[in-house]
Short mmCIF file of C-alpha atoms in Angstrom, two decimals:
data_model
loop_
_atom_site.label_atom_id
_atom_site.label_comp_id
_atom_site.label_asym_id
_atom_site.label_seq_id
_atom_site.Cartn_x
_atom_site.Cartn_y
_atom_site.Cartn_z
CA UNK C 1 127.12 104.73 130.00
CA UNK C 2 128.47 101.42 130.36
CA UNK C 3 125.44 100.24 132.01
CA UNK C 4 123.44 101.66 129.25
CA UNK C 5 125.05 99.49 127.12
CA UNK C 6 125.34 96.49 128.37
CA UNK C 7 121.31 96.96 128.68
CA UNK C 8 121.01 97.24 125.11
CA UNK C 9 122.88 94.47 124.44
CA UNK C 10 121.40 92.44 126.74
CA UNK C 11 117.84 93.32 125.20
CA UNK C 12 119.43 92.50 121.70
CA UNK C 13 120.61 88.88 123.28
CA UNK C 14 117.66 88.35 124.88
CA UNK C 15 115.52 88.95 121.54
CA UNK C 16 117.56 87.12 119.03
CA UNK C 17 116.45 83.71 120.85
CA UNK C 18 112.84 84.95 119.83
CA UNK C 19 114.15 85.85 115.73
CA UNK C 20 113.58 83.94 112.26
CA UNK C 21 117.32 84.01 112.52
CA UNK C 22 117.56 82.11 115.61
CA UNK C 23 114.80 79.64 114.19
CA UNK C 24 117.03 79.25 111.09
CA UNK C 25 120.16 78.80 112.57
CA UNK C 26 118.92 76.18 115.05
CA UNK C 27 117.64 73.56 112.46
CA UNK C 28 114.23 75.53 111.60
CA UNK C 29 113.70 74.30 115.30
CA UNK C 30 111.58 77.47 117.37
CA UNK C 31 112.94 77.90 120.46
CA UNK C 32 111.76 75.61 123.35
CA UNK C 33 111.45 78.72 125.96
CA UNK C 34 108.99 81.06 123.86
CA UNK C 35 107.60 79.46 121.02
CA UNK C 36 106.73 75.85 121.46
CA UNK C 37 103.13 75.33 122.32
CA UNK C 38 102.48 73.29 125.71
CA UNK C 39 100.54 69.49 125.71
CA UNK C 40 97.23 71.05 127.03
CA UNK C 41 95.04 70.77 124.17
CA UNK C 42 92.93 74.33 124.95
CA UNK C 43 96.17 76.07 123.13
CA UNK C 44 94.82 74.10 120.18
CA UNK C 45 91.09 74.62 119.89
CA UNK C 46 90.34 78.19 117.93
CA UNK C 47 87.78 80.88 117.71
CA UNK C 48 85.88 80.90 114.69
CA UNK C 49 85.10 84.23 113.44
CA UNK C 50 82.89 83.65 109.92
CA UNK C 51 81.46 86.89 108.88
CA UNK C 52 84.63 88.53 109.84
CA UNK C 53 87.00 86.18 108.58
CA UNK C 54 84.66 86.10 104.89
CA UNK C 55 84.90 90.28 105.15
CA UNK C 56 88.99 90.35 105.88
CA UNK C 57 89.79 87.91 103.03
CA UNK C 58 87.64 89.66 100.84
CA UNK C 59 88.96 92.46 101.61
CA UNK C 60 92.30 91.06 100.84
CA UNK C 61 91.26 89.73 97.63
CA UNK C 62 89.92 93.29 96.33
CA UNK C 63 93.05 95.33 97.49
CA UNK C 64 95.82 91.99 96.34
CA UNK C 65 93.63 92.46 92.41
CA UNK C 66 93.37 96.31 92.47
CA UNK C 67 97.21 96.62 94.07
CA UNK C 68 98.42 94.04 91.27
CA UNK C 69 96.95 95.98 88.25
CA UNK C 70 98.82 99.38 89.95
CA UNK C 71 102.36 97.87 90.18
CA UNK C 72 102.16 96.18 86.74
CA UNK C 73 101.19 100.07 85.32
CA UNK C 74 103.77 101.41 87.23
CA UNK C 75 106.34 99.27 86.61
CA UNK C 76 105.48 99.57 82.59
CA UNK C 77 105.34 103.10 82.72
CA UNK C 78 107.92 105.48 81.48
CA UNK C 79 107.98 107.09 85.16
CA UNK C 80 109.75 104.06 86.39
CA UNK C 81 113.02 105.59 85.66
CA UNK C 82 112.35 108.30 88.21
CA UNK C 83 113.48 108.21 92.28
CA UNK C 84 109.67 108.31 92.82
CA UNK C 85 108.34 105.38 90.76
CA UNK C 86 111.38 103.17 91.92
CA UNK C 87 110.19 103.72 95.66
CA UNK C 88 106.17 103.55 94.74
CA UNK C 89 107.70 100.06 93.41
CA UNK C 90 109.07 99.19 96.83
CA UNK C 91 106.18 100.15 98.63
CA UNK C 92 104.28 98.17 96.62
CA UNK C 93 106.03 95.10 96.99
CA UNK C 94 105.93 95.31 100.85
CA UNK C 95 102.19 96.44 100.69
CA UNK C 96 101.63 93.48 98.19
CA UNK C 97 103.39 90.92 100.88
CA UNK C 98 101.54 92.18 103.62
CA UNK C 99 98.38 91.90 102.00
CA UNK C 100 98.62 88.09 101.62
CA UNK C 101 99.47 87.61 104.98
CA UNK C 102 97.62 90.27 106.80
CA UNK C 103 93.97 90.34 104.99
CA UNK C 104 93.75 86.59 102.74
CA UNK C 105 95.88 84.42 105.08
CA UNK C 106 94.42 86.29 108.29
CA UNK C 107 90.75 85.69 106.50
CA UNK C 108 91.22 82.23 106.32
CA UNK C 109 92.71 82.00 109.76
CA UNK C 110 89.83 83.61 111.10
CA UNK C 111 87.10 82.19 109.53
CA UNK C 112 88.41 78.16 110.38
CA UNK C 113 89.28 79.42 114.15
CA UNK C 114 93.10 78.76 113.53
CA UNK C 115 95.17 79.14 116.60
CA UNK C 116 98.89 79.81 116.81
CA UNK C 117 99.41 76.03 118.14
CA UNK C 118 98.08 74.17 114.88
CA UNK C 119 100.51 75.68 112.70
CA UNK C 120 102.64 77.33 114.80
CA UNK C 121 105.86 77.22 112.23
CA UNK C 122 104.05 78.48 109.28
CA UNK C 123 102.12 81.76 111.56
CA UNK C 124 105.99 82.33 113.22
CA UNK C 125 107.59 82.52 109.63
CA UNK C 126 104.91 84.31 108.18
CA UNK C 127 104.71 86.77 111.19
CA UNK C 128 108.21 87.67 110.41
CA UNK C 129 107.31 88.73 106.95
CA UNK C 130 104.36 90.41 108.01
CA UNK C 131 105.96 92.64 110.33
CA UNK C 132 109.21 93.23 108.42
CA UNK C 133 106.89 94.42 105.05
CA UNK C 134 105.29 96.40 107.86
CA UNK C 135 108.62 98.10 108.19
CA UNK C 136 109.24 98.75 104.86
CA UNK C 137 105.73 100.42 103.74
CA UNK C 138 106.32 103.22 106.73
CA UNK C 139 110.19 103.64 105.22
CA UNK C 140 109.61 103.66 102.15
CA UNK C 141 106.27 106.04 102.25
CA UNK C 142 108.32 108.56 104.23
CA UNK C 143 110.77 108.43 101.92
CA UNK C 144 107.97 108.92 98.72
CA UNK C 145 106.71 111.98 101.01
CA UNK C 146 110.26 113.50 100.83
CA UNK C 147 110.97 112.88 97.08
CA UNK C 148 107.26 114.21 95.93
CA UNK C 149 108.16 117.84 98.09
CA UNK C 150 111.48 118.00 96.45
CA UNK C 151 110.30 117.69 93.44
CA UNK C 152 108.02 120.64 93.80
CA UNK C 153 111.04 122.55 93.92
CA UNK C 154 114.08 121.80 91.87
CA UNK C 155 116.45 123.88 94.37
CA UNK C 156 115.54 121.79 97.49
CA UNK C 157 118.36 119.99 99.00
CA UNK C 158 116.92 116.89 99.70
CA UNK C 159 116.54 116.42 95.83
CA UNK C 160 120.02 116.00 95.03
CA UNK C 161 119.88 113.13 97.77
CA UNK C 162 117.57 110.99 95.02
CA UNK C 163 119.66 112.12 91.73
CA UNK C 164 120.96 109.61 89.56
CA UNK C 165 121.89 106.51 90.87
CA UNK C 166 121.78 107.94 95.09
CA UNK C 167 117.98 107.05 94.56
CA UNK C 168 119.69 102.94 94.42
CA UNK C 169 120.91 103.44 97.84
CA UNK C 170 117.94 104.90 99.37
CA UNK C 171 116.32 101.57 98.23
CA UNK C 172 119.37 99.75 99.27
CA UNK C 173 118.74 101.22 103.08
CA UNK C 174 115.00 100.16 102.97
CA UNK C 175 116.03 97.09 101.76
CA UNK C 176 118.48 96.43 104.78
CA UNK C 177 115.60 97.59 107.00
CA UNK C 178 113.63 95.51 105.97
CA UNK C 179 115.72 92.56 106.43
CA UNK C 180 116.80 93.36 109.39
CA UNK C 181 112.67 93.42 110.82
CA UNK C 182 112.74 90.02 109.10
CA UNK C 183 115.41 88.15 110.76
CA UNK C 184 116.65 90.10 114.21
CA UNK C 185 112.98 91.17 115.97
CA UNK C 186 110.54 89.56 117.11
CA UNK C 187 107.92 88.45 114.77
CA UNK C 188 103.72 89.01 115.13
CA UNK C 189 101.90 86.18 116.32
CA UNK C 190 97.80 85.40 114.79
CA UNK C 191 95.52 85.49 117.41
CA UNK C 192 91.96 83.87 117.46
CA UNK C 193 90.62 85.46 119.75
CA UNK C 194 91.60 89.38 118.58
CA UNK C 195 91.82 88.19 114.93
CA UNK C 196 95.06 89.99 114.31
CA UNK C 197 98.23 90.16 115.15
CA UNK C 198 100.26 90.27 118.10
CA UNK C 199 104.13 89.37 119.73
CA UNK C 200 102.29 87.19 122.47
CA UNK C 201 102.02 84.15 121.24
CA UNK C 202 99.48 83.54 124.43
CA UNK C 203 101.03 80.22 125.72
CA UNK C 204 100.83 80.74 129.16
CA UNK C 205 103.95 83.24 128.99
CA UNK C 206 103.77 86.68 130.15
CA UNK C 207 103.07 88.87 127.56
CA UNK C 208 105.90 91.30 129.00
CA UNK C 209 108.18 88.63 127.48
CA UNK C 210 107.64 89.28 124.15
CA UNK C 211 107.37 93.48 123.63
CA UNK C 212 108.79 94.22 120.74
CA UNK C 213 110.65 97.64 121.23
CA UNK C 214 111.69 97.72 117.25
CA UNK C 215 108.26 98.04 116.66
CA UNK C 216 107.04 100.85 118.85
CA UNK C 217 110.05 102.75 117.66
CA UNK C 218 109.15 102.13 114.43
CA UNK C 219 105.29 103.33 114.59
CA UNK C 220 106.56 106.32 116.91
CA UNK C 221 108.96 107.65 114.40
CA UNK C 222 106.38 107.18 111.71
CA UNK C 223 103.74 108.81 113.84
CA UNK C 224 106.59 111.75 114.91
CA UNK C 225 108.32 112.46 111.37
CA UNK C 226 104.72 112.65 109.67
CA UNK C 227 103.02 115.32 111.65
CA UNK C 228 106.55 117.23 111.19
CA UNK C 229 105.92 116.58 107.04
CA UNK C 230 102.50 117.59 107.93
CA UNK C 231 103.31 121.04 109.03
CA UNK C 232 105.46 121.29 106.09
CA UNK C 233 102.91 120.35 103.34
CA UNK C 234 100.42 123.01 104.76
CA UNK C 235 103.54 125.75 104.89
CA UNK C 236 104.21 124.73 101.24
CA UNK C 237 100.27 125.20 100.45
CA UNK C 238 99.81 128.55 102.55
CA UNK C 239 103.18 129.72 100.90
CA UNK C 240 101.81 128.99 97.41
CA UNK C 241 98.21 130.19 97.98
CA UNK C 242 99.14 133.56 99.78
CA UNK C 243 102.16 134.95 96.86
CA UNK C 244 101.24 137.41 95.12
CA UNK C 245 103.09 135.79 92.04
CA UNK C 246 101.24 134.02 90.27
CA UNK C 247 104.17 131.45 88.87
CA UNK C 248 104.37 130.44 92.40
CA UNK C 249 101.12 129.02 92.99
CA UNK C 250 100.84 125.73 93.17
CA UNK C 251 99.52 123.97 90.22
CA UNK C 252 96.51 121.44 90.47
CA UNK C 253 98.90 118.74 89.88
CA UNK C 254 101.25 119.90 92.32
CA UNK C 255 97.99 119.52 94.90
CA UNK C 256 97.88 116.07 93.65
CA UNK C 257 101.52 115.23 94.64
CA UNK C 258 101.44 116.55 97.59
CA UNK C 259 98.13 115.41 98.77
CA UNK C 260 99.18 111.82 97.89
CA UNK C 261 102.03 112.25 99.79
CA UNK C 262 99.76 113.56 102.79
CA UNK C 263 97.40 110.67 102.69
CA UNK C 264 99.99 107.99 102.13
CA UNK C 265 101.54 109.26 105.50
CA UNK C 266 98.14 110.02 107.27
CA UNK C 267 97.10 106.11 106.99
CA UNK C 268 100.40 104.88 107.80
CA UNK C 269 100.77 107.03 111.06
CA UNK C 270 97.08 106.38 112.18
CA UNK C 271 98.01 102.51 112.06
CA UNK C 272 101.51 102.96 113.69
CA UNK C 273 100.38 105.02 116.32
CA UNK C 274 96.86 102.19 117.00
CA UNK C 275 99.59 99.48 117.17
CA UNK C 276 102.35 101.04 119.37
CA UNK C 277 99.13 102.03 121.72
CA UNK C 278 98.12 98.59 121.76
CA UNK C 279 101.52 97.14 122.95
CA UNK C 280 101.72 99.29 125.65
CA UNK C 281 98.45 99.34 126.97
CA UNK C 282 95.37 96.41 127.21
CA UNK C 283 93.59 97.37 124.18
CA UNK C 284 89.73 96.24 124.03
CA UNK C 285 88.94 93.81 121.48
CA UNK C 286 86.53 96.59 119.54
CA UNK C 287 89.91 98.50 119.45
CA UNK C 288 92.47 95.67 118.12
CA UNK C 289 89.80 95.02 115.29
CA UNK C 290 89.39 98.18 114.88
CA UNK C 291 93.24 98.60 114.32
CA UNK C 292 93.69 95.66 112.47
CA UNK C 293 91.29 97.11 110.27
CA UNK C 294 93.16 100.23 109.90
CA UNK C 295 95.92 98.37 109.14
CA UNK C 296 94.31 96.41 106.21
CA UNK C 297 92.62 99.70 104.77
CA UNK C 298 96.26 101.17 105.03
CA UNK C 299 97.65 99.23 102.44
CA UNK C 300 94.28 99.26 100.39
CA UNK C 301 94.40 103.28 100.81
CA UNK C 302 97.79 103.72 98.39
CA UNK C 303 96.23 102.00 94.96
CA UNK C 304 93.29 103.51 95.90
CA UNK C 305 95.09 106.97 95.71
CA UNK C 306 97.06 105.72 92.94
CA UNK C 307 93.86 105.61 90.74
CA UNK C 308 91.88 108.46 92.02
CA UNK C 309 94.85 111.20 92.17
CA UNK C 310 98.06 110.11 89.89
CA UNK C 311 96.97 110.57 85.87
CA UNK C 312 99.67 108.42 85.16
CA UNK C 313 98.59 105.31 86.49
CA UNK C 314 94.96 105.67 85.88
CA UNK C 315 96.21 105.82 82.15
CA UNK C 316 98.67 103.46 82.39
CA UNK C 317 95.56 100.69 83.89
CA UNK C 318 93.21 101.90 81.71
CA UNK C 319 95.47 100.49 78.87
CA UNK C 320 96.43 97.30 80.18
CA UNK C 321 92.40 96.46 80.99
CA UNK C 322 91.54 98.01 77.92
CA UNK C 323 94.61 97.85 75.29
CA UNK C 324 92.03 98.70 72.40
CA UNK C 325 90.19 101.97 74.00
CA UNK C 326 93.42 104.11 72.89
CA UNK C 327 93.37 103.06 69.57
CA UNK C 328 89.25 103.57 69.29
CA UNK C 329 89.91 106.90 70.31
CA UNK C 330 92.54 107.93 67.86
CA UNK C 331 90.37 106.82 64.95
CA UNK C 332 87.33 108.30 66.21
CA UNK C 333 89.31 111.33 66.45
CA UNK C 334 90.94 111.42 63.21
CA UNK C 335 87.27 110.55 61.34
CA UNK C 336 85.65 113.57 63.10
CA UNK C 337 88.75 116.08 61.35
#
């Protein structure tokens, strides 16, 4: 046992030399060991990926304007007094972050053939951030899975864990986790070559050095806990569709909820589980775009399922792009009486 744990803390030493807090706390200096680029100027010279790099900053672009429009209807809506709506906000946030940095910064990074050595500050920093929002999306839409089930069912015991104010420590917790992926793990590195995002900074060090095992915990709990909820949405469904009483079924909108809930976790695991893949086995470079990819479409996924599935916030957008359609309607309506 002892052994055990001096082996965790000696991973936990080892890794805070390679954290934003280290970088902080030693004069916004990265550390000489892992992070500072050597003289040879091939560290320096990029790949330029054009049609890719256009594509993943447009992609950005799209998803950072359709993702805005969501969280200002959500956050003007009614429903943002509810557990659910406070966490769709904190998802959004983190999904919001990582889009700038994983789709229009990425894009831009791609298309000029920027390599970790030109800026090599400004990638480290904003890997942090990347991975830490990272974090926080797979939290927090585990967390929207649970509240949407228990609020099919006003007797379920998780429920009472998001009534009243309990629903401000939830966010409190994914706040902390979040902050801690900021500031005590390792952050993701660009790479030209893959055009995404890795912990090897590729600077001559072995890429052993710089595993991040935060991470693949992270994406393995994701991937784990989801197909669990999995099972449970379609025991919910089969439950409600076999009854015989009626007032048990599930309701259309009740689909909706939970079918949200299902894809929200289905993109979120398929991306963890491409990622924790990748950093323990020598991915091809079809696969790493191909996951970095995922990862982009992840985020775009949830406002895209905001404005096929939730009512709410389709009406709630519809009103802020067009604040004049509800009151055409209401007159039209009243003049055809």
């Amino acid at each position: 046992m002892a052994e055990y744990v001096a082996f965790v803390f000696n991973c936990i030493s080892f890794d805070y030399e390679k954290t934003l807090s280290y970088f902080i706390l030693n004069n916004f200096q990265l550390n000489q060991d892992w992070y500072v680029c050597p003289n040879n100027v091939s560290y320096h010279i990029g790949v330029e990926h054009k049609f890719w790099g256009a594509t993943i900053f447009c992609m950005g672009v799209f998803i950072l304007t359709l993702y805005t429009v969501c969280l200002l209807a959500i956050g003007s809506s009614p429903q943002m007094k509810t557990p659910a709506y406070k966490i769709m906000m904190f998802l959004g946030i983190c999904d919001v972050i990582s889009v700038l940095i994983d789709s229009i910064a990425n894009g831009i990074f791609a298309f000029y053939g920027v390599t970790y050595c030109n800026y090599p500050t400004l990638i480290y920093v904003l890997g942090a951030f990347s991975l830490s929002t990272w974090m926080g999306c797979c939290a927090s839409s585990l967390v929207l899975a649970v509240i949407r089930v228990s609020d099919l069912n006003s007797t379920n015991t998780f429920k009472k864990s998001f009534d009243g104010g309990k629903i401000n420590y939830v966010l409190l917790v994914c706040f902390a986790y979040v902050f801690y992926g900021t500031f005590f793990t390792k952050p993701v590195i660009y790479n030209t070559g893959y055009m995404t995002w890795v912990f090897d900074p590729n600077i001559g060090k072995s890429s052993s050095n710089y595993v991040n095992y935060i991470h693949i915990s992270n994406n393995s709990m994701v991937a784990i806990l989801s197909i669990s909820f999995y099972g449970y949405l379609a025991s919910i469904y089969l439950r409600g569709n076999s009854t015989a009483n009626a007032s048990k079924k599930l309701s259309n909108m009740q689909i909706k909820i939970l079918l949200q809930s299902f894809l929200f976790c289905f993109f979120h695991s398929v991306s963890a589980l491409l990622y924790a893949y990748m950093q323990l086995f020598v991915g091809t470079s079809t696969l790493i775009l191909i996951g970095h990819l995922t990862w982009i479409c992840d985020s775009g996924s949830v406002c895209i399922v905001y404005l096929t599935l939730n009512r709410t916030i389709r009406q709630s957008v519809k009103r802020l792009i067009c604040p004049g359609s509800q009151k055409v309607i209401q007159v039209s309506s009243l003049s055809n009486r």
